[in-house]
Short mmCIF file of N, CA and C in Angstrom, two decimals:
data_model
loop_
_atom_site.label_atom_id
_atom_site.label_comp_id
_atom_site.label_asym_id
_atom_site.label_seq_id
_atom_site.Cartn_x
_atom_site.Cartn_y
_atom_site.Cartn_z
N UNK A 1 117.49 62.30 115.17
CA UNK A 1 116.09 62.68 115.32
C UNK A 1 115.61 63.25 114.01
N UNK A 2 114.67 62.60 113.39
CA UNK A 2 114.09 63.13 112.17
C UNK A 2 113.04 64.17 112.54
N UNK A 3 113.09 65.28 111.84
CA UNK A 3 112.10 66.34 112.06
C UNK A 3 111.04 66.20 110.99
N UNK A 4 109.85 65.92 111.38
CA UNK A 4 108.77 65.81 110.41
C UNK A 4 107.70 66.87 110.66
N UNK A 5 107.75 67.47 111.85
CA UNK A 5 106.78 68.52 112.17
C UNK A 5 107.54 69.70 112.75
N UNK A 6 107.10 70.89 112.38
CA UNK A 6 107.77 72.08 112.90
C UNK A 6 107.52 72.26 114.39
N UNK A 7 106.54 71.58 114.96
CA UNK A 7 106.27 71.67 116.39
C UNK A 7 107.42 71.13 117.24
N UNK A 8 108.31 70.32 116.64
CA UNK A 8 109.47 69.81 117.37
C UNK A 8 110.57 70.86 117.50
N UNK A 9 110.47 71.92 116.71
CA UNK A 9 111.44 73.02 116.79
C UNK A 9 110.97 73.94 117.91
N UNK A 10 111.33 73.61 119.14
CA UNK A 10 110.75 74.30 120.30
C UNK A 10 111.77 75.05 121.15
N UNK A 11 112.97 75.24 120.63
CA UNK A 11 113.99 76.03 121.33
C UNK A 11 114.33 77.24 120.47
N UNK A 12 114.85 78.29 121.11
CA UNK A 12 115.10 79.55 120.39
C UNK A 12 116.60 79.82 120.33
N UNK A 13 117.06 80.29 119.17
CA UNK A 13 118.45 80.71 118.99
C UNK A 13 118.48 82.07 118.33
N UNK A 14 119.66 82.68 118.36
CA UNK A 14 119.85 83.98 117.72
C UNK A 14 121.13 83.92 116.90
N UNK A 15 121.07 84.36 115.65
CA UNK A 15 122.25 84.46 114.81
C UNK A 15 122.88 85.83 114.99
N UNK A 16 124.21 85.87 115.11
CA UNK A 16 124.95 87.12 115.30
C UNK A 16 125.97 87.28 114.19
N UNK A 17 126.08 88.51 113.65
CA UNK A 17 127.07 88.82 112.62
C UNK A 17 128.04 89.85 113.16
N UNK A 18 129.30 89.75 112.78
CA UNK A 18 130.34 90.69 113.20
C UNK A 18 130.27 91.91 112.28
N UNK A 19 129.74 93.02 112.78
CA UNK A 19 129.53 94.22 111.97
C UNK A 19 130.20 95.44 112.58
N UNK A 20 130.47 96.40 111.72
CA UNK A 20 131.04 97.66 112.17
C UNK A 20 129.99 98.41 112.99
N UNK A 21 130.39 98.82 114.20
CA UNK A 21 129.45 99.53 115.09
C UNK A 21 129.89 100.95 115.38
N UNK A 22 131.01 101.35 114.80
CA UNK A 22 131.48 102.71 115.04
C UNK A 22 132.95 102.84 114.72
N UNK A 23 133.49 104.00 115.11
CA UNK A 23 134.90 104.29 114.88
C UNK A 23 135.56 104.60 116.21
N UNK A 24 136.72 104.01 116.41
CA UNK A 24 137.46 104.22 117.65
C UNK A 24 138.11 105.60 117.70
N UNK A 25 138.70 105.96 118.83
CA UNK A 25 139.30 107.28 119.01
C UNK A 25 140.46 107.56 118.05
N UNK A 26 141.12 106.52 117.59
CA UNK A 26 142.24 106.72 116.66
C UNK A 26 141.85 106.48 115.20
N UNK A 27 140.56 106.43 114.93
CA UNK A 27 140.07 106.28 113.56
C UNK A 27 139.93 104.86 113.07
N UNK A 28 140.20 103.88 113.92
CA UNK A 28 140.03 102.49 113.50
C UNK A 28 138.57 102.07 113.65
N UNK A 29 138.15 101.17 112.81
CA UNK A 29 136.78 100.68 112.87
C UNK A 29 136.59 99.78 114.08
N UNK A 30 135.44 99.90 114.74
CA UNK A 30 135.08 99.04 115.87
C UNK A 30 134.04 98.04 115.39
N UNK A 31 134.27 96.77 115.70
CA UNK A 31 133.36 95.71 115.31
C UNK A 31 132.80 95.04 116.55
N UNK A 32 131.56 94.55 116.43
CA UNK A 32 130.94 93.81 117.52
C UNK A 32 129.94 92.82 116.92
N UNK A 33 129.57 91.82 117.72
CA UNK A 33 128.59 90.83 117.27
C UNK A 33 127.19 91.42 117.43
N UNK A 34 126.49 91.57 116.31
CA UNK A 34 125.19 92.22 116.25
C UNK A 34 124.13 91.18 115.88
N UNK A 35 122.98 91.15 116.57
CA UNK A 35 121.93 90.18 116.22
C UNK A 35 121.41 90.39 114.80
N UNK A 36 121.25 89.29 114.07
CA UNK A 36 120.67 89.31 112.73
C UNK A 36 119.20 88.92 112.77
N UNK A 37 118.90 87.75 113.33
CA UNK A 37 117.52 87.30 113.49
C UNK A 37 117.47 86.13 114.45
N UNK A 38 116.28 85.83 114.93
CA UNK A 38 116.05 84.69 115.82
C UNK A 38 115.31 83.60 115.04
N UNK A 39 115.48 82.36 115.48
CA UNK A 39 114.82 81.24 114.82
C UNK A 39 114.53 80.14 115.84
N UNK A 40 113.54 79.33 115.52
CA UNK A 40 113.21 78.15 116.33
C UNK A 40 114.05 76.99 115.83
N UNK A 41 114.53 76.14 116.75
CA UNK A 41 115.36 75.01 116.37
C UNK A 41 115.14 73.85 117.33
N UNK A 42 115.76 72.72 117.00
CA UNK A 42 115.79 71.55 117.87
C UNK A 42 117.21 70.99 117.84
N UNK A 43 117.64 70.41 118.96
CA UNK A 43 118.91 69.71 118.98
C UNK A 43 118.73 68.37 118.29
N UNK A 44 119.70 67.98 117.47
CA UNK A 44 119.65 66.68 116.80
C UNK A 44 120.37 65.68 117.68
N UNK A 45 119.78 64.53 117.86
CA UNK A 45 120.37 63.50 118.72
C UNK A 45 121.68 63.01 118.11
N UNK A 46 122.71 62.84 118.96
CA UNK A 46 124.00 62.35 118.49
C UNK A 46 123.96 60.83 118.38
N UNK A 47 124.65 60.33 117.36
CA UNK A 47 124.78 58.89 117.17
C UNK A 47 125.97 58.38 118.00
N UNK A 48 126.03 57.08 118.22
CA UNK A 48 127.06 56.51 119.09
C UNK A 48 128.46 56.78 118.55
N UNK A 49 128.65 56.78 117.22
CA UNK A 49 130.00 57.04 116.70
C UNK A 49 130.42 58.48 116.96
N UNK A 50 129.48 59.42 117.03
CA UNK A 50 129.81 60.80 117.35
C UNK A 50 130.21 60.94 118.81
N UNK A 51 129.56 60.19 119.69
CA UNK A 51 129.89 60.24 121.11
C UNK A 51 131.29 59.68 121.34
N UNK A 52 131.64 58.59 120.65
CA UNK A 52 132.98 58.00 120.77
C UNK A 52 134.02 59.01 120.29
N UNK A 53 133.78 59.68 119.14
CA UNK A 53 134.71 60.69 118.64
C UNK A 53 134.82 61.86 119.61
N UNK A 54 133.68 62.25 120.22
CA UNK A 54 133.69 63.37 121.15
C UNK A 54 134.59 63.07 122.34
N UNK A 55 134.54 61.85 122.83
CA UNK A 55 135.39 61.49 123.96
C UNK A 55 136.87 61.53 123.58
N UNK A 56 137.17 61.42 122.30
CA UNK A 56 138.54 61.56 121.82
C UNK A 56 138.92 63.00 121.61
N UNK A 57 138.00 63.93 121.82
CA UNK A 57 138.29 65.35 121.71
C UNK A 57 137.91 65.97 120.38
N UNK A 58 137.56 65.15 119.39
CA UNK A 58 137.26 65.67 118.07
C UNK A 58 136.00 66.53 118.08
N UNK A 59 134.97 66.06 118.74
CA UNK A 59 133.69 66.77 118.75
C UNK A 59 133.39 67.41 120.09
N UNK A 60 134.40 67.70 120.86
CA UNK A 60 134.21 68.28 122.19
C UNK A 60 133.51 69.63 122.08
N UNK A 61 132.51 69.86 122.93
CA UNK A 61 131.72 71.09 122.96
C UNK A 61 131.01 71.38 121.65
N UNK A 62 130.60 70.34 120.93
CA UNK A 62 129.87 70.55 119.68
C UNK A 62 128.42 70.11 119.84
N UNK A 63 127.57 70.70 119.04
CA UNK A 63 126.15 70.34 118.99
C UNK A 63 125.73 70.30 117.53
N UNK A 64 124.69 69.56 117.26
CA UNK A 64 124.06 69.56 115.95
C UNK A 64 122.65 70.06 116.14
N UNK A 65 122.28 71.09 115.37
CA UNK A 65 120.95 71.67 115.50
C UNK A 65 120.22 71.60 114.15
N UNK A 66 118.91 71.60 114.23
CA UNK A 66 118.07 71.54 113.04
C UNK A 66 117.09 72.71 113.09
N UNK A 67 116.95 73.42 111.97
CA UNK A 67 115.97 74.50 111.89
C UNK A 67 115.40 74.55 110.49
N UNK A 68 114.32 75.30 110.34
CA UNK A 68 113.71 75.45 109.02
C UNK A 68 114.71 76.11 108.09
N UNK A 69 114.78 75.64 106.87
CA UNK A 69 115.71 76.21 105.91
C UNK A 69 115.26 77.58 105.42
N UNK A 70 113.97 77.79 105.36
CA UNK A 70 113.40 79.05 104.88
C UNK A 70 113.39 80.05 106.04
N UNK A 71 114.43 80.92 106.11
CA UNK A 71 114.58 81.91 107.18
C UNK A 71 114.61 83.32 106.59
N UNK A 72 114.46 84.36 107.41
CA UNK A 72 114.51 85.73 106.89
C UNK A 72 115.80 86.03 106.13
N UNK A 73 116.92 85.46 106.57
CA UNK A 73 118.21 85.58 105.90
C UNK A 73 118.84 84.21 105.88
N UNK A 74 119.75 84.01 104.94
CA UNK A 74 120.46 82.73 104.89
C UNK A 74 121.63 82.78 105.87
N UNK A 75 121.69 81.85 106.84
CA UNK A 75 122.82 81.83 107.78
C UNK A 75 124.15 81.69 107.04
N UNK A 76 125.20 82.27 107.63
CA UNK A 76 126.53 82.24 107.02
C UNK A 76 127.53 81.60 107.97
N UNK A 77 128.58 81.02 107.42
CA UNK A 77 129.59 80.34 108.22
C UNK A 77 130.36 81.28 109.14
N UNK A 78 130.42 82.58 108.81
CA UNK A 78 131.17 83.51 109.65
C UNK A 78 130.31 84.13 110.75
N UNK A 79 129.10 83.65 110.92
CA UNK A 79 128.21 84.13 112.00
C UNK A 79 128.41 83.28 113.25
N UNK A 80 127.89 83.79 114.38
CA UNK A 80 127.81 83.02 115.61
C UNK A 80 126.35 82.66 115.86
N UNK A 81 126.15 81.62 116.65
CA UNK A 81 124.82 81.23 117.11
C UNK A 81 124.81 81.39 118.62
N UNK A 82 123.82 82.07 119.15
CA UNK A 82 123.68 82.24 120.60
C UNK A 82 122.46 81.45 121.07
N UNK A 83 122.73 80.52 122.00
CA UNK A 83 121.68 79.68 122.57
C UNK A 83 121.76 79.82 124.08
N UNK A 84 120.71 80.31 124.69
CA UNK A 84 120.64 80.48 126.15
C UNK A 84 121.86 81.23 126.68
N UNK A 85 122.28 82.27 125.98
CA UNK A 85 123.38 83.11 126.43
C UNK A 85 124.77 82.57 126.13
N UNK A 86 124.87 81.39 125.52
CA UNK A 86 126.17 80.80 125.18
C UNK A 86 126.38 80.91 123.67
N UNK A 87 127.60 81.32 123.28
CA UNK A 87 127.90 81.52 121.86
C UNK A 87 128.59 80.31 121.26
N UNK A 88 128.24 80.02 120.01
CA UNK A 88 128.80 78.90 119.24
C UNK A 88 129.19 79.41 117.86
N UNK A 89 130.32 78.93 117.35
CA UNK A 89 130.67 79.24 115.97
C UNK A 89 130.09 78.15 115.07
N UNK A 90 129.74 78.52 113.86
CA UNK A 90 129.18 77.57 112.91
C UNK A 90 130.34 76.85 112.23
N UNK A 91 130.36 75.53 112.35
CA UNK A 91 131.43 74.72 111.78
C UNK A 91 131.05 74.27 110.37
N UNK A 92 129.80 73.84 110.21
CA UNK A 92 129.35 73.31 108.93
C UNK A 92 127.84 73.45 108.84
N UNK A 93 127.34 73.64 107.62
CA UNK A 93 125.90 73.67 107.39
C UNK A 93 125.57 72.65 106.32
N UNK A 94 124.49 71.92 106.54
CA UNK A 94 124.05 70.89 105.61
C UNK A 94 122.62 71.21 105.19
N UNK A 95 122.44 71.92 104.05
CA UNK A 95 121.09 72.27 103.62
C UNK A 95 120.34 71.08 103.04
N UNK A 96 119.04 71.19 103.05
CA UNK A 96 118.16 70.18 102.47
C UNK A 96 118.03 70.46 100.98
N UNK A 97 117.72 69.45 100.22
CA UNK A 97 117.49 69.63 98.78
C UNK A 97 116.22 70.44 98.56
N UNK A 98 115.23 70.19 99.39
CA UNK A 98 113.95 70.89 99.31
C UNK A 98 114.10 72.27 99.96
N UNK A 99 113.77 73.36 99.23
CA UNK A 99 113.90 74.70 99.82
C UNK A 99 113.01 74.92 101.05
N UNK A 100 111.97 74.13 101.21
CA UNK A 100 111.09 74.22 102.38
C UNK A 100 111.43 73.17 103.42
N UNK A 101 112.59 72.55 103.29
CA UNK A 101 113.01 71.50 104.20
C UNK A 101 113.70 72.05 105.44
N UNK A 102 114.61 71.27 105.97
CA UNK A 102 115.30 71.61 107.21
C UNK A 102 116.79 71.73 106.98
N UNK A 103 117.40 72.68 107.69
CA UNK A 103 118.83 72.94 107.62
C UNK A 103 119.48 72.35 108.86
N UNK A 104 120.53 71.57 108.67
CA UNK A 104 121.28 70.99 109.79
C UNK A 104 122.57 71.80 109.92
N UNK A 105 122.83 72.31 111.14
CA UNK A 105 124.01 73.12 111.40
C UNK A 105 124.82 72.48 112.51
N UNK A 106 126.12 72.35 112.27
CA UNK A 106 127.04 71.85 113.28
C UNK A 106 127.71 73.06 113.92
N UNK A 107 127.63 73.14 115.25
CA UNK A 107 128.17 74.30 115.96
C UNK A 107 129.15 73.84 117.05
N UNK A 108 130.11 74.72 117.36
CA UNK A 108 131.11 74.42 118.39
C UNK A 108 131.16 75.60 119.35
N UNK A 109 131.20 75.31 120.64
CA UNK A 109 131.20 76.35 121.66
C UNK A 109 132.42 77.26 121.52
N UNK A 110 132.18 78.57 121.70
CA UNK A 110 133.26 79.55 121.68
C UNK A 110 133.76 79.67 123.11
N UNK A 111 135.05 79.56 123.30
CA UNK A 111 135.61 79.61 124.65
C UNK A 111 135.91 81.02 125.06
#
């Protein structure tokens, strides 16, 4: 699915970063997934070769999403993406050459 209008980005996601949220009783640092920012996105349609690979287990529980590249913060590979209460790890990001273009992110469900 080619994105030519931002109106097609009609679903909402949230990026989460693993940050220190306090100190435990024995002095160890406590970490938790903390929201960074929300963004509008669209699911990218899978091609037939991706569906065949998915049935072989390679792309099981994966999605490809598209969002505006110009965001409040630059997404990082060590972040999670939360969509409708389900968490996904970022597998790969494919930025556009144009800074005002679209970012393609490959995500895999966290079990």
